[in-house]
CSV table of C-alpha atoms in Angstrom, one decimal:
chain,number,residue,atom,x,y,z
A,1,UNK,CA,-88.9,69.5,109.3
A,2,UNK,CA,-91.3,67.0,107.7
A,3,UNK,CA,-94.4,66.7,108.5
A,4,UNK,CA,-96.9,64.1,108.5
A,5,UNK,CA,-100.8,63.9,107.7
A,6,UNK,CA,-103.0,61.5,107.8
A,7,UNK,CA,-106.3,60.5,106.6
A,8,UNK,CA,-107.5,57.2,106.2
A,9,UNK,CA,-109.8,57.1,108.5
A,10,UNK,CA,-113.4,55.4,107.4
A,11,UNK,CA,-115.0,58.8,107.8
A,12,UNK,CA,-117.9,56.7,109.3
A,13,UNK,CA,-119.6,59.8,111.4
A,14,UNK,CA,-119.9,61.6,107.6
A,15,UNK,CA,-122.1,58.9,106.5
A,16,UNK,CA,-123.6,58.7,103.8
A,17,UNK,CA,-121.4,61.7,102.4
A,18,UNK,CA,-118.2,59.8,102.9
A,19,UNK,CA,-119.7,56.8,101.5
A,20,UNK,CA,-117.6,57.2,97.9
A,21,UNK,CA,-115.7,60.4,98.6
A,22,UNK,CA,-112.5,60.6,101.3
A,23,UNK,CA,-113.7,63.0,104.4
A,24,UNK,CA,-110.7,65.0,104.1
A,25,UNK,CA,-112.1,65.8,100.7
A,26,UNK,CA,-115.6,67.5,102.2
A,27,UNK,CA,-116.1,71.7,100.9
A,28,UNK,CA,-115.1,73.6,103.0
A,29,UNK,CA,-116.3,77.0,101.3
A,30,UNK,CA,-114.6,76.2,98.0
A,31,UNK,CA,-111.1,74.2,99.1
A,32,UNK,CA,-111.4,70.8,100.2
A,33,UNK,CA,-110.8,70.2,103.9
A,34,UNK,CA,-107.3,68.4,103.3
A,35,UNK,CA,-105.7,72.0,101.4
A,36,UNK,CA,-106.5,73.8,104.8
A,37,UNK,CA,-104.5,71.8,106.6
A,38,UNK,CA,-101.2,71.1,104.0
A,39,UNK,CA,-101.7,75.1,103.6
A,40,UNK,CA,-101.4,75.4,107.6
A,41,UNK,CA,-98.4,73.1,107.3
A,42,UNK,CA,-96.2,74.8,104.4
A,43,UNK,CA,-97.6,78.3,106.2
A,44,UNK,CA,-95.8,77.2,109.2
A,45,UNK,CA,-92.3,76.8,107.3
A,46,UNK,CA,-92.6,72.8,106.6
A,47,UNK,CA,-91.3,71.3,102.8
A,48,UNK,CA,-91.3,68.1,103.6
A,49,UNK,CA,-95.2,66.3,103.8
A,50,UNK,CA,-96.3,62.8,104.4
A,51,UNK,CA,-100.3,62.1,104.0
A,52,UNK,CA,-101.0,59.0,105.3
A,53,UNK,CA,-104.2,57.0,102.9
A,54,UNK,CA,-106.0,54.4,102.6
A,55,UNK,CA,-107.9,52.3,100.5
A,56,UNK,CA,-110.7,55.0,98.2
A,57,UNK,CA,-108.8,57.9,99.2
A,58,UNK,CA,-107.1,58.2,95.2
A,59,UNK,CA,-109.1,61.8,95.2
A,60,UNK,CA,-106.3,63.3,98.0
A,61,UNK,CA,-103.7,62.0,95.3
A,62,UNK,CA,-105.5,63.6,92.4
A,63,UNK,CA,-106.7,67.0,93.8
A,64,UNK,CA,-102.8,68.0,94.6
A,65,UNK,CA,-102.2,66.2,91.3
A,66,UNK,CA,-101.8,68.8,88.1
A,67,UNK,CA,-104.9,68.9,85.5
A,68,UNK,CA,-103.5,69.5,82.8
A,69,UNK,CA,-106.7,69.0,80.7
A,70,UNK,CA,-108.5,71.3,82.9
A,71,UNK,CA,-106.0,73.4,82.9
A,72,UNK,CA,-105.8,73.3,79.1
A,73,UNK,CA,-109.6,74.8,79.0
A,74,UNK,CA,-109.6,76.9,81.5
A,75,UNK,CA,-106.9,78.9,79.6
A,76,UNK,CA,-108.7,78.8,76.3
A,77,UNK,CA,-112.1,79.5,78.1
A,78,UNK,CA,-110.4,83.2,79.4
A,79,UNK,CA,-111.1,82.1,83.3
A,80,UNK,CA,-108.1,83.1,84.5
A,81,UNK,CA,-108.7,83.3,87.8
A,82,UNK,CA,-110.2,79.9,88.2
A,83,UNK,CA,-107.0,78.9,86.4
A,84,UNK,CA,-105.0,80.8,89.1
A,85,UNK,CA,-107.0,79.0,92.3
A,86,UNK,CA,-105.6,76.0,89.7
A,87,UNK,CA,-101.8,77.2,89.7
A,88,UNK,CA,-101.9,77.6,93.1
A,89,UNK,CA,-102.9,74.0,94.6
A,90,UNK,CA,-100.2,73.5,91.8
A,91,UNK,CA,-97.7,75.7,93.3
A,92,UNK,CA,-98.8,74.6,97.3
A,93,UNK,CA,-97.7,71.0,96.4
A,94,UNK,CA,-94.3,71.8,95.1
A,95,UNK,CA,-93.6,73.4,97.9
A,96,UNK,CA,-94.7,71.2,100.4
A,97,UNK,CA,-93.1,68.2,98.7
A,98,UNK,CA,-96.3,65.5,99.4
A,99,UNK,CA,-95.7,62.3,99.7
A,100,UNK,CA,-97.8,59.6,100.0
A,101,UNK,CA,-98.2,55.8,101.8
A,102,UNK,CA,-100.6,53.6,102.5
A,103,UNK,CA,-102.1,52.5,106.3
A,104,UNK,CA,-103.0,49.3,104.3
A,105,UNK,CA,-105.3,48.0,107.2
A,106,UNK,CA,-107.5,50.3,110.2
A,107,UNK,CA,-106.0,50.0,112.8
A,108,UNK,CA,-106.2,53.3,114.7
A,109,UNK,CA,-104.4,56.8,114.3
A,110,UNK,CA,-101.0,55.3,116.0
A,111,UNK,CA,-100.2,53.0,113.7
A,112,UNK,CA,-101.3,55.6,110.7
A,113,UNK,CA,-98.5,57.5,112.1
A,114,UNK,CA,-96.1,54.3,112.4
A,115,UNK,CA,-96.4,53.7,108.4
A,116,UNK,CA,-94.3,57.2,108.3
A,117,UNK,CA,-91.5,55.6,110.2
A,118,UNK,CA,-89.0,55.5,107.7
A,119,UNK,CA,-89.7,58.7,105.6
A,120,UNK,CA,-89.6,60.7,108.8
A,121,UNK,CA,-86.2,59.0,109.9
A,122,UNK,CA,-84.6,60.0,113.7
A,123,UNK,CA,-86.4,63.3,113.3
A,124,UNK,CA,-88.6,65.3,114.9
A,125,UNK,CA,-91.8,66.3,113.0
A,126,UNK,CA,-95.3,67.3,112.9
A,127,UNK,CA,-98.4,65.7,112.9
A,128,UNK,CA,-101.4,67.7,111.4
A,129,UNK,CA,-105.2,65.5,111.2
A,130,UNK,CA,-106.0,65.4,108.0
A,131,UNK,CA,-110.2,66.3,109.1
A,132,UNK,CA,-109.2,69.0,111.2
A,133,UNK,CA,-109.1,72.8,109.8
A,134,UNK,CA,-107.5,75.5,113.0
A,135,UNK,CA,-108.6,79.2,111.6
A,136,UNK,CA,-105.7,80.9,113.4
A,137,UNK,CA,-103.2,84.4,112.6
A,138,UNK,CA,-100.4,82.5,113.4
A,139,UNK,CA,-100.5,78.8,112.0
A,140,UNK,CA,-100.9,76.4,115.2
A,141,UNK,CA,-98.4,74.1,113.9
A,142,UNK,CA,-96.2,77.1,114.0
A,143,UNK,CA,-97.0,77.8,117.7
A,144,UNK,CA,-96.2,74.0,118.5
A,145,UNK,CA,-92.9,74.7,116.7
A,146,UNK,CA,-92.1,77.3,118.6
A,147,UNK,CA,-92.0,75.9,121.4
A,148,UNK,CA,-90.4,72.5,120.1
A,149,UNK,CA,-87.9,74.8,119.2
A,150,UNK,CA,-87.4,76.5,122.7
A,151,UNK,CA,-88.0,73.7,124.8
A,152,UNK,CA,-86.4,70.4,122.5
A,153,UNK,CA,-89.4,68.1,123.5
A,154,UNK,CA,-92.9,66.9,122.6
A,155,UNK,CA,-96.1,69.7,122.8
A,156,UNK,CA,-99.1,69.0,122.0
A,157,UNK,CA,-102.0,71.3,120.8
A,158,UNK,CA,-104.9,71.4,123.6
A,159,UNK,CA,-107.9,73.0,123.9
A,160,UNK,CA,-110.3,73.3,127.2
A,161,UNK,CA,-113.2,70.9,126.7
A,162,UNK,CA,-116.5,71.3,128.9
A,163,UNK,CA,-119.2,68.6,129.4
A,164,UNK,CA,-119.8,65.4,128.6
A,165,UNK,CA,-117.7,66.4,125.2
A,166,UNK,CA,-114.8,65.8,127.2
A,167,UNK,CA,-115.5,61.8,126.2
A,168,UNK,CA,-114.0,62.6,122.5
A,169,UNK,CA,-110.8,63.2,123.7
A,170,UNK,CA,-108.0,62.7,124.6
A,171,UNK,CA,-107.4,64.2,128.0
A,172,UNK,CA,-104.4,65.7,129.8
A,173,UNK,CA,-102.9,65.0,133.3
A,174,UNK,CA,-101.0,68.1,134.0
A,175,UNK,CA,-98.8,69.2,136.4
A,176,UNK,CA,-100.5,72.5,137.2
A,177,UNK,CA,-104.2,73.7,136.1
A,178,UNK,CA,-102.7,76.7,134.6
A,179,UNK,CA,-102.2,78.3,131.5
A,180,UNK,CA,-101.3,78.4,128.5
A,181,UNK,CA,-98.2,76.4,128.2
A,182,UNK,CA,-98.6,73.0,130.8
A,183,UNK,CA,-96.1,70.4,132.0
A,184,UNK,CA,-98.5,66.8,130.7
A,185,UNK,CA,-97.7,63.7,133.3
A,186,UNK,CA,-100.4,61.8,132.1
A,187,UNK,CA,-102.9,61.0,129.4
A,188,UNK,CA,-106.0,59.5,129.1
A,189,UNK,CA,-107.8,58.4,126.1
A,190,UNK,CA,-111.6,58.9,125.5
A,191,UNK,CA,-112.4,59.2,129.6
A,192,UNK,CA,-115.4,58.8,131.4
A,193,UNK,CA,-116.5,62.5,132.1
A,194,UNK,CA,-116.5,62.4,135.8
A,195,UNK,CA,-113.0,60.1,135.5
A,196,UNK,CA,-111.5,62.6,133.4
A,197,UNK,CA,-108.1,63.9,135.1
A,198,UNK,CA,-108.7,67.6,133.3
A,199,UNK,CA,-110.2,69.5,130.9
A,200,UNK,CA,-107.7,69.9,128.6
A,201,UNK,CA,-108.4,67.8,125.1
A,202,UNK,CA,-106.1,66.6,122.7
A,203,UNK,CA,-106.6,68.5,119.6
A,204,UNK,CA,-105.0,67.1,115.9
A,205,UNK,CA,-101.5,69.2,116.0
A,206,UNK,CA,-98.8,68.0,117.4
A,207,UNK,CA,-95.0,68.1,117.9
A,208,UNK,CA,-93.4,64.4,117.8
A,209,UNK,CA,-90.0,63.9,119.2
A,210,UNK,CA,-88.9,59.9,116.8
A,211,UNK,CA,-89.0,58.1,120.3
A,212,UNK,CA,-92.3,58.1,119.8
A,213,UNK,CA,-91.6,55.5,116.7
A,214,UNK,CA,-90.4,53.2,119.6
A,215,UNK,CA,-93.6,53.5,121.8
A,216,UNK,CA,-95.7,52.9,119.3
A,217,UNK,CA,-94.1,49.7,118.3
A,218,UNK,CA,-94.2,48.6,122.1
A,219,UNK,CA,-97.6,48.7,122.8
A,220,UNK,CA,-100.4,46.9,121.5
A,221,UNK,CA,-104.1,47.6,120.9
A,222,UNK,CA,-105.9,50.1,122.9
A,223,UNK,CA,-109.5,51.1,123.0
A,224,UNK,CA,-111.7,50.3,120.6
A,225,UNK,CA,-109.0,47.7,119.4
A,226,UNK,CA,-107.3,50.1,117.5
A,227,UNK,CA,-103.1,51.5,118.3
A,228,UNK,CA,-103.3,54.9,120.0
A,229,UNK,CA,-101.1,57.8,120.0
A,230,UNK,CA,-101.9,58.4,123.4
A,231,UNK,CA,-101.1,55.4,124.8
A,232,UNK,CA,-97.7,56.0,123.4
A,233,UNK,CA,-97.8,59.4,124.3
A,234,UNK,CA,-98.3,58.1,128.0
A,235,UNK,CA,-94.9,55.3,126.9
A,236,UNK,CA,-93.3,58.2,126.1
A,237,UNK,CA,-93.8,60.6,129.1
A,238,UNK,CA,-91.7,57.5,130.8
A,239,UNK,CA,-87.9,58.6,129.1
A,240,UNK,CA,-89.3,62.5,127.9
A,241,UNK,CA,-90.6,65.5,128.7
A,242,UNK,CA,-94.1,66.6,126.8
A,243,UNK,CA,-95.9,69.9,126.8
A,244,UNK,CA,-99.6,71.1,126.1
A,245,UNK,CA,-100.2,74.4,124.8
A,246,UNK,CA,-103.6,75.9,124.7
A,247,UNK,CA,-103.4,77.2,121.2
A,248,UNK,CA,-104.6,80.6,119.8
A,249,UNK,CA,-107.0,79.9,117.4
A,250,UNK,CA,-110.7,78.4,116.0
A,251,UNK,CA,-110.6,74.6,115.5
A,252,UNK,CA,-113.4,72.8,113.1
A,253,UNK,CA,-113.9,69.0,113.3
A,254,UNK,CA,-114.2,68.2,110.2
A,255,UNK,CA,-115.5,64.6,110.6
A,256,UNK,CA,-118.5,66.0,112.3
A,257,UNK,CA,-121.5,67.7,110.7
A,258,UNK,CA,-121.8,70.3,113.5
A,259,UNK,CA,-118.7,71.3,113.2
A,260,UNK,CA,-118.7,71.2,109.1
A,261,UNK,CA,-122.0,73.2,109.3
A,262,UNK,CA,-120.2,76.3,111.8
A,263,UNK,CA,-116.5,75.7,109.2
A,264,UNK,CA,-118.4,76.8,105.7
A,265,UNK,CA,-120.5,79.2,107.5
A,266,UNK,CA,-117.6,80.8,109.3
A,267,UNK,CA,-115.0,80.9,106.6
A,268,UNK,CA,-117.4,82.2,104.2
A,269,UNK,CA,-118.5,85.4,106.4
A,270,UNK,CA,-114.7,86.0,106.6
A,271,UNK,CA,-114.7,85.9,102.4
A,272,UNK,CA,-114.9,89.4,101.0
A,273,UNK,CA,-117.6,87.9,97.9
A,274,UNK,CA,-119.4,86.4,100.4
A,275,UNK,CA,-119.3,88.0,103.7
A,276,UNK,CA,-121.7,90.9,103.3
A,277,UNK,CA,-124.1,89.2,101.8
A,278,UNK,CA,-124.0,85.3,103.6
A,279,UNK,CA,-124.3,88.0,107.0
A,280,UNK,CA,-127.2,89.6,105.6
A,281,UNK,CA,-128.8,86.3,105.2
A,282,UNK,CA,-128.0,84.9,108.2
A,283,UNK,CA,-129.7,88.0,110.2
A,284,UNK,CA,-133.0,87.6,107.9
A,285,UNK,CA,-132.8,84.0,109.2
A,286,UNK,CA,-132.1,84.3,112.8
A,287,UNK,CA,-135.6,87.6,112.4
A,288,UNK,CA,-137.7,84.8,111.1
A,289,UNK,CA,-136.8,82.2,113.5
A,290,UNK,CA,-137.1,84.5,116.3
A,291,UNK,CA,-140.6,85.3,115.0
A,292,UNK,CA,-141.5,82.1,115.1
A,293,UNK,CA,-140.7,81.5,118.4
A,294,UNK,CA,-142.9,84.2,119.1
A,295,UNK,CA,-145.9,83.1,117.8
A,296,UNK,CA,-145.1,79.6,119.5
A,297,UNK,CA,-145.1,81.5,122.8
A,298,UNK,CA,-148.4,82.8,122.2
A,299,UNK,CA,-150.5,80.4,120.0
A,300,UNK,CA,-148.8,76.8,120.7
A,301,UNK,CA,-146.9,75.6,118.0
A,302,UNK,CA,-147.2,76.6,114.5
A,303,UNK,CA,-147.7,74.6,111.3
């Protein structure tokens, strides 16, 4: 199966950091966000990856390319561990057989996926958003693939979201609120929280049938004047089944500043070289914050 990774967005939520670099290249611990996404695709058994880029995204291509001068320098300097990390990126690129195409205009996620039509052809394919990291014991895309292999229909990764946050996502209307697998009967893009059909929000992983391309061509611009994948999936529902899966794992939206901070801290804590020292440091910070709150409660604001 092929995978499509849309990575053409402007990253406006993370300005000014994304003024001169793609949001997908923001480092999470010591790797750019998009490397985690490609690693998930490859770990799920996918060996043909198309990354949809745009103007100013050349750094993504450079990251997965060879860096001969840097490799030579590391080899001459005896920095074998760092050299091995660079070689691992090259191996990842080779295993994933990464290709690139540009979305020439910012017309939304649906239009970005439509750019992949000729590459994908008439086969089912995976979609992994380039700024979403999902930390899971079984790769999220692999979880969706297992459902597809059994049900032979499109499968969407979903997560329960409460409160006003639900208005930031595509939301499923499902036959039954039970889970973790849901029969979808409708989708709404970024509804008002009071009008959301459920608390099941669409996350950045999909397995889609090729019929979605025709649906994307038929719909016009939707919310915010963009071609919305959610609208195309609503049209697809008139022809085929669509399922929603509450996946196992922790999802981070790297385009969101707070989520990026959470991802950096939580993933670093899992690393042997950082975990212990970072945990002690965070524990010390929490203790200091507790003392400040205690003093503030007794004597007023601490200056």
